[in-house]
Short mmCIF file of C-alpha atoms in Angstrom, two decimals:
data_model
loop_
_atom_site.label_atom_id
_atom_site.label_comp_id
_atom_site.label_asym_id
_atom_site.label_seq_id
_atom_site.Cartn_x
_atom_site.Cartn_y
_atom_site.Cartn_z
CA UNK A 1 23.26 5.35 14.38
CA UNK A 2 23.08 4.49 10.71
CA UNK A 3 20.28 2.82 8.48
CA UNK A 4 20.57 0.82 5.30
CA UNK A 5 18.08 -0.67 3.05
CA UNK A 6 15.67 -3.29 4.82
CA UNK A 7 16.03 -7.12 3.33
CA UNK A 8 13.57 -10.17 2.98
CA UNK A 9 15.40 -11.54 6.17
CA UNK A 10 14.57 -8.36 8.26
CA UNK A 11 11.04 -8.68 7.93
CA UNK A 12 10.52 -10.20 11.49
CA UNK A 13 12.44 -7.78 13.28
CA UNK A 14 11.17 -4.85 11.26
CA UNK A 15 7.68 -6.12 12.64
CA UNK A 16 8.60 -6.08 16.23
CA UNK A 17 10.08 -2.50 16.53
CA UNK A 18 7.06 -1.93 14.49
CA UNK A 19 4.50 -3.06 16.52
CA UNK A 20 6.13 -2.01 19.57
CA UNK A 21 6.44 1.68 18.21
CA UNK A 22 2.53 1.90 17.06
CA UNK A 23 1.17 -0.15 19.69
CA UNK A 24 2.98 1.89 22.49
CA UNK A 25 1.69 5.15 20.55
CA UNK A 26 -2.09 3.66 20.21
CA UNK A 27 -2.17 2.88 23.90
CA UNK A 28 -1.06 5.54 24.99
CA UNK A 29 -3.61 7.67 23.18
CA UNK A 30 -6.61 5.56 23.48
CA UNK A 31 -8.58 7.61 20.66
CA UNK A 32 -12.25 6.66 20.48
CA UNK A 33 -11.68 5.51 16.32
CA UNK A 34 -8.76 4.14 14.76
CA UNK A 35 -6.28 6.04 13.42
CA UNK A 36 -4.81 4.77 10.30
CA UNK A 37 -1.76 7.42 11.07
CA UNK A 38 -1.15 5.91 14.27
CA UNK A 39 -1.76 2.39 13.28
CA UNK A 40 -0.81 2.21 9.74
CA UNK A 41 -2.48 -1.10 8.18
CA UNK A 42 -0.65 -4.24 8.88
CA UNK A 43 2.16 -2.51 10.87
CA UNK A 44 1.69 -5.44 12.93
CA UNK A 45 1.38 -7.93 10.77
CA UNK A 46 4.64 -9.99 9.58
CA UNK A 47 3.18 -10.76 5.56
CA UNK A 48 2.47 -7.39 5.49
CA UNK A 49 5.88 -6.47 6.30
CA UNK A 50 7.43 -8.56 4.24
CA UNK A 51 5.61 -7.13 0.93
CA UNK A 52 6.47 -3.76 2.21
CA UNK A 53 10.50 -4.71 1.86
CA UNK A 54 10.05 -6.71 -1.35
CA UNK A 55 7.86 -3.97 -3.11
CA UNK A 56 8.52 -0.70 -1.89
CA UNK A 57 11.71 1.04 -0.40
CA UNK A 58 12.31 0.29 3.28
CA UNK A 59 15.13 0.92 5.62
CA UNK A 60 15.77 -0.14 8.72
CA UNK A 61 17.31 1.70 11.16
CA UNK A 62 20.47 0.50 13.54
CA UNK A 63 22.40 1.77 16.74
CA UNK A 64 25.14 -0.32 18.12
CA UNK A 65 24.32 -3.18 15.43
CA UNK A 66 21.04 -3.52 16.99
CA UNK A 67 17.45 -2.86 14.89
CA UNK A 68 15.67 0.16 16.79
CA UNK A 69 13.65 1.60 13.63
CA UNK A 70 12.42 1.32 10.45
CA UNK A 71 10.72 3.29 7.54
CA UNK A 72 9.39 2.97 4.25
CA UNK A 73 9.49 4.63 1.21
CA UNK A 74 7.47 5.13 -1.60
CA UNK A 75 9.16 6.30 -4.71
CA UNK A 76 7.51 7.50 -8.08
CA UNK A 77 9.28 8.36 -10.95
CA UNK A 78 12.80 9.74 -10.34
CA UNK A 79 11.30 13.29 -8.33
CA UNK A 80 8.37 12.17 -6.05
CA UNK A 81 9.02 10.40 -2.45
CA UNK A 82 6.60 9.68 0.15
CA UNK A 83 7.23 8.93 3.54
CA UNK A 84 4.47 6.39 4.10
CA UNK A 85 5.89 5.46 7.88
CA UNK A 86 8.55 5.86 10.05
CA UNK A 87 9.02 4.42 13.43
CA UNK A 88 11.81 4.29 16.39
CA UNK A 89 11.81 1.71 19.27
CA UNK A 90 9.65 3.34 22.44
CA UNK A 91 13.40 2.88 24.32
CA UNK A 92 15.07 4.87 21.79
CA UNK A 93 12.78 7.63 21.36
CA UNK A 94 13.65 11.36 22.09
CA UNK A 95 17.10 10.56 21.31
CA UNK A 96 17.04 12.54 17.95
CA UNK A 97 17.45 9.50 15.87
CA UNK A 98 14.06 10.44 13.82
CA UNK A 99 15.76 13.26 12.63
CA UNK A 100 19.03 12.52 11.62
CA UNK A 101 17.11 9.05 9.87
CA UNK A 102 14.91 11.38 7.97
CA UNK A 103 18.54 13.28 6.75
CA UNK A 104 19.55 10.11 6.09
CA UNK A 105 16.66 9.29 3.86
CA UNK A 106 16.25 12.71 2.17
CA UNK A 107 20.18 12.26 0.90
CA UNK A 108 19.44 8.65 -0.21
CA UNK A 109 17.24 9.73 -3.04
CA UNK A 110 19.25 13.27 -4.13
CA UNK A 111 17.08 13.12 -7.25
CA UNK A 112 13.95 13.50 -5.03
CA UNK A 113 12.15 17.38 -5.68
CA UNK A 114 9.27 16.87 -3.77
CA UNK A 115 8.37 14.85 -0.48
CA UNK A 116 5.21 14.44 1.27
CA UNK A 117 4.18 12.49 4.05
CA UNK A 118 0.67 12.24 6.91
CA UNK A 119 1.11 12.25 10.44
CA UNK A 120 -2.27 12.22 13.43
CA UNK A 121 -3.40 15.60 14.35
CA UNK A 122 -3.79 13.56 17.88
CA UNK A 123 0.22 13.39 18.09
CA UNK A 124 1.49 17.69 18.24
CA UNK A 125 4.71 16.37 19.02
CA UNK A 126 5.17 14.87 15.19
CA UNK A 127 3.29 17.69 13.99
CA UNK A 128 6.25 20.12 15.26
CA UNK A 129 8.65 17.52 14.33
CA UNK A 130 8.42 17.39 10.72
CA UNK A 131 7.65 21.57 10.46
CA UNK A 132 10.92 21.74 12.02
CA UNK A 133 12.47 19.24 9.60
CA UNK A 134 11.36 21.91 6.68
CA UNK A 135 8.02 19.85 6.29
CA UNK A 136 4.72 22.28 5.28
CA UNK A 137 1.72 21.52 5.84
CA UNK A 138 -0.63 21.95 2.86
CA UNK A 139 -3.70 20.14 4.65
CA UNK A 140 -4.69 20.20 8.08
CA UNK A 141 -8.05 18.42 9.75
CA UNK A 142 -9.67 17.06 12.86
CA UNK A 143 -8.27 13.83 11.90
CA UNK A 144 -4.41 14.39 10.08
CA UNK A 145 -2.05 16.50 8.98
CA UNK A 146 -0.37 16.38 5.51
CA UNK A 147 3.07 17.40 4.53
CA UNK A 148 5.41 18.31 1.64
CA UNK A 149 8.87 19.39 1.58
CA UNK A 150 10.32 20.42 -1.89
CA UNK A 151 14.26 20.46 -2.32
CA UNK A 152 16.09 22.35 -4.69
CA UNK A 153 17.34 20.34 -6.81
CA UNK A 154 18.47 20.99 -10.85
CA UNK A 155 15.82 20.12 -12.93
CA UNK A 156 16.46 16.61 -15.32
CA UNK A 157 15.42 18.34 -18.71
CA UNK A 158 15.54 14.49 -20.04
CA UNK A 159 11.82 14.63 -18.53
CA UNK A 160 10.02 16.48 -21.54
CA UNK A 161 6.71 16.81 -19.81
CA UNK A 162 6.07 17.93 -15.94
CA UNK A 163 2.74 18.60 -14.49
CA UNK A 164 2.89 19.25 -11.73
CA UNK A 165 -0.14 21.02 -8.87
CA UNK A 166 -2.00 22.06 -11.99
CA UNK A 167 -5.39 20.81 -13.55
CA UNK A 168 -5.85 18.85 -16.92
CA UNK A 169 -9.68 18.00 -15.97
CA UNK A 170 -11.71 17.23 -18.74
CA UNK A 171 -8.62 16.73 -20.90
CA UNK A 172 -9.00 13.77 -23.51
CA UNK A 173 -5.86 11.55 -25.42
CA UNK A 174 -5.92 9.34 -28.69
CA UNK A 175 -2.92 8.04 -29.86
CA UNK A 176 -0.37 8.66 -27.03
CA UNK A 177 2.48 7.33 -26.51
CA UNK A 178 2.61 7.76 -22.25
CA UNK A 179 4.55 4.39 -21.36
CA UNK A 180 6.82 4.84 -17.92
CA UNK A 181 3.68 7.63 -17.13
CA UNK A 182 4.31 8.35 -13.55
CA UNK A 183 1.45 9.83 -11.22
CA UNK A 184 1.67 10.01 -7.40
CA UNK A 185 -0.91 12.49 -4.90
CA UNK A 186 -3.50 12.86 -7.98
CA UNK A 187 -7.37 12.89 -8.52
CA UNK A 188 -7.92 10.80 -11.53
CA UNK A 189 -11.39 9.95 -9.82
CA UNK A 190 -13.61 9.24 -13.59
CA UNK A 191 -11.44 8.07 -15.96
CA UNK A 192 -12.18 6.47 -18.68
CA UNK A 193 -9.37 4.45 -20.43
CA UNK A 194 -10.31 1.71 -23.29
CA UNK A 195 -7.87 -0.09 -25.60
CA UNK A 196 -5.25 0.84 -24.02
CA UNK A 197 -2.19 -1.19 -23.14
CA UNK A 198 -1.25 -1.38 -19.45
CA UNK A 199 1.02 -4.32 -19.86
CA UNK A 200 3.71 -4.27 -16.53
CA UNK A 201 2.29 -1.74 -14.67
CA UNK A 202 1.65 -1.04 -11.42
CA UNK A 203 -0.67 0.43 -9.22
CA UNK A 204 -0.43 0.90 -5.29
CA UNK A 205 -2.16 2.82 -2.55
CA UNK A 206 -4.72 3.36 -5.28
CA UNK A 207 -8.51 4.34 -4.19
CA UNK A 208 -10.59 2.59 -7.13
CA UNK A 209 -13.57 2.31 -4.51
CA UNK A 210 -16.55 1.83 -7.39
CA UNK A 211 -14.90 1.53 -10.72
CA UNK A 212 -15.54 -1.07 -13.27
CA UNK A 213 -13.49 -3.18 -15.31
CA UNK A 214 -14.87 -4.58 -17.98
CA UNK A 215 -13.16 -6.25 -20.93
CA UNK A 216 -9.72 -6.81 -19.99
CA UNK A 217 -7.01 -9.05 -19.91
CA UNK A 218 -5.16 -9.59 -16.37
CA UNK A 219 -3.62 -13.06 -16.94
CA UNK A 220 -0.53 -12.93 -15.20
CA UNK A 221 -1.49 -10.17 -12.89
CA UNK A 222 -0.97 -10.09 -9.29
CA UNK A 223 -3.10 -9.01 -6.18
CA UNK A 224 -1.31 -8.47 -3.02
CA UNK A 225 -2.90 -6.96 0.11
CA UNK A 226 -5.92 -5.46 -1.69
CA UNK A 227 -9.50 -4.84 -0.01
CA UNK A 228 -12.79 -6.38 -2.30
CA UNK A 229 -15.16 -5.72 0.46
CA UNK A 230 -16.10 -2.27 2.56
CA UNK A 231 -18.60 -1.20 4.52
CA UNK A 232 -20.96 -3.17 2.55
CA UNK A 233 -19.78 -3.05 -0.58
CA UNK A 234 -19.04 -6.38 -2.03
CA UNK A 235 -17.23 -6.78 -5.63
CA UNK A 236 -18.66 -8.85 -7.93
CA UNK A 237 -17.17 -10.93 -10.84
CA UNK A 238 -19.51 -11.66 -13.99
CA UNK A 239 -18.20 -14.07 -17.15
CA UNK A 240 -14.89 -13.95 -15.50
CA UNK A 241 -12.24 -16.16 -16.31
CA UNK A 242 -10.43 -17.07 -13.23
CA UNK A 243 -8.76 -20.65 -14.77
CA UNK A 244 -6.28 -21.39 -12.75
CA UNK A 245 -6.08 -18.37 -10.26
CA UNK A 246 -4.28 -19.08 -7.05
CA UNK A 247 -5.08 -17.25 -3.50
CA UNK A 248 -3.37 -17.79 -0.73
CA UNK A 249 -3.87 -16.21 2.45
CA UNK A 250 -6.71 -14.63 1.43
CA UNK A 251 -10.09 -13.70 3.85
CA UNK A 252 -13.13 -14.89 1.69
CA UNK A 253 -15.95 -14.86 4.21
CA UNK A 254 -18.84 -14.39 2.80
CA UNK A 255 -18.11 -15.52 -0.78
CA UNK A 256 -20.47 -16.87 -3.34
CA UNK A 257 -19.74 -19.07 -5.96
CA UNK A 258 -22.70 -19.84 -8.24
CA UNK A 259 -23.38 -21.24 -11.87
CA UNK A 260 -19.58 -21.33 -12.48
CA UNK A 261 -17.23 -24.29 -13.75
CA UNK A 262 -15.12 -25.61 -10.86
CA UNK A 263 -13.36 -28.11 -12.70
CA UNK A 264 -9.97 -28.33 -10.64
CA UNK A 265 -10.56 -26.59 -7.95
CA UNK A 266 -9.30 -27.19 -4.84
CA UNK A 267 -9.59 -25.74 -1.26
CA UNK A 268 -6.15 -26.47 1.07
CA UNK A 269 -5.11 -29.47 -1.61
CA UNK A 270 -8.83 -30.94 -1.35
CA UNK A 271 -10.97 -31.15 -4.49
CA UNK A 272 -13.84 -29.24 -4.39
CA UNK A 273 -16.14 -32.27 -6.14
CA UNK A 274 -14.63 -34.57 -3.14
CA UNK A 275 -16.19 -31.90 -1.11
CA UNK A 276 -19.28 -31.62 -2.30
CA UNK A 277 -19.98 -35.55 -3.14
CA UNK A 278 -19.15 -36.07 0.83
CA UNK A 279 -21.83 -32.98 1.57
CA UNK A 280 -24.11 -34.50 0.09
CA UNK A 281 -23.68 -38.35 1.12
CA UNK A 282 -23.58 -36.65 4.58
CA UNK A 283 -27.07 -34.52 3.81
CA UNK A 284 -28.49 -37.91 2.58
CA UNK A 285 -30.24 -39.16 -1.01
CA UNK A 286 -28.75 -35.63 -2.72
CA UNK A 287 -27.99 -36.14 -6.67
CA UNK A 288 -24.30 -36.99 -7.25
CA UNK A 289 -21.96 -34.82 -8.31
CA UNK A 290 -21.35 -34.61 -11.94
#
């Protein structure tokens, strides 16, 4: 068995053993809600997979030249990993090839100080899998369990600052200088941030359920995978400039566009005044489109 770091071209395959793995898992199961442990979003879903290899750290695991597993990896900074999944083909399972994979991992990233990973309290077997692989459990509830495992490793005194399990609520900055900040497993729920320059950075797995953004300057940004609409809760855009924004793929059920400049628009290549000028011919004695 080995593993080695999952490429653009393994994105089909890495869906397969994927889907196979969670699927097999979900059946078996049946649980009366889904279980976002058990079937991680998109683990199914080949686009998904894809981003996952371009933008995070994924590996797929091999036995006799043959995929049979996969994971992926979220690194921040140099000293925090997260296990966000990690799966082996139904037919290979019980074999110990989780384990030694999760070795494998661990001694990819020797820099790494602290992991942490979430598995289903519905699945005891993974529970007493990681525990044995030197996992704790620092959160435990009807629903999942979470993990860390720290390693010793020397400490990198090029890092000045290091907070780390500690509380700086309420604390306020002016003036700082925090480029190449990184913040993984935090509550930053409230903050306020203005004139300040975010230029190239990056934010995933990010809860910002709520939060308003007023005044800024995304041109060039990009949006990949991320939820605008829950339970209810639809996001709205006011005076936005969205000149020349591109979406592709993208579910927009449901949206409104109203009192807004179209000029150029188009919907798969057609122009949106083409649309609306045949509407209304078809609808009968409407105005023309101006």
């Amino acid at each position: 068995m080995q593993i080695r770091e999952a490429t653009v071209s393994d994105h089909k395959v890495f869906t397969e053993v994927s889907r196979a793995s969670f699927k097999q898992e979900a059946d078996r199961l049946r649980l009366p809600y889904r279980d976002l442990n058990i079937e991680p979003p998109g683990y199914d879903n080949e686009s998904m997979n894809r981003y996952l290899i371009e933008q995070l750290t994924c590996y797929v695991i091999e036995l006799d030249g043959q995929v049979i597993g996969g994971t992926v990896v979220t690194l921040t900074g140099q000293e925090y990993g997260r296990i966000d999944r990690m799966f082996i083909h139904p037919e290979q399972q019980g074999r110990g090839i989780g384990k030694r994979a999760l070795q494998l991992i661990e001694g990819l990233h020797p820099t790494v100080r602290i992991w942490e990973l979430e598995t289903s309290a519905a699945q005891p077997n993974n529970v007493a899998f990681y525990r044995a692989a030197g996992y704790q459990s620092v959160f435990e509830s009807d629903v999942e369990v979470c993990f860390i495992k720290r390693v010793k490793r020397p400490i990198d005194e090029a890092i000045t600052f290091r907070y780390e399990e500690r509380s700086i609520k309420g604390a306020q900055a002016y003036g700082v200088d925090a480029s190449q900040l990184a913040i993984t497993n935090s509550n930053i729920s409230e903050l306020r941030a203005s004139n300040c320059n975010f230029t190239r950075s990056q934010f995933r797995n990010i809860n910002f359920r709520e939060s308003e953004f007023d005044d800024l300057n995304l041109s060039g940004s990009q949006y990949r995978f991320v939820t605008m609409f829950e339970s209810g809760r639809p996001t709205t855009f006011f005076h936005t400039n969205l000149t020349s924004t591109i979406m592709k793929n993208c579910r927009l059920d449901g949206m409104q566009i109203e009192d807004s400049s179209i000029d150029g628009l188009t919907i798969d290549g057609v122009h949106i005044k083409d649309l609306l000028e045949h509407y209304r011919k078809e609808t009968g004695g409407m105005k023309r489109y101006e």
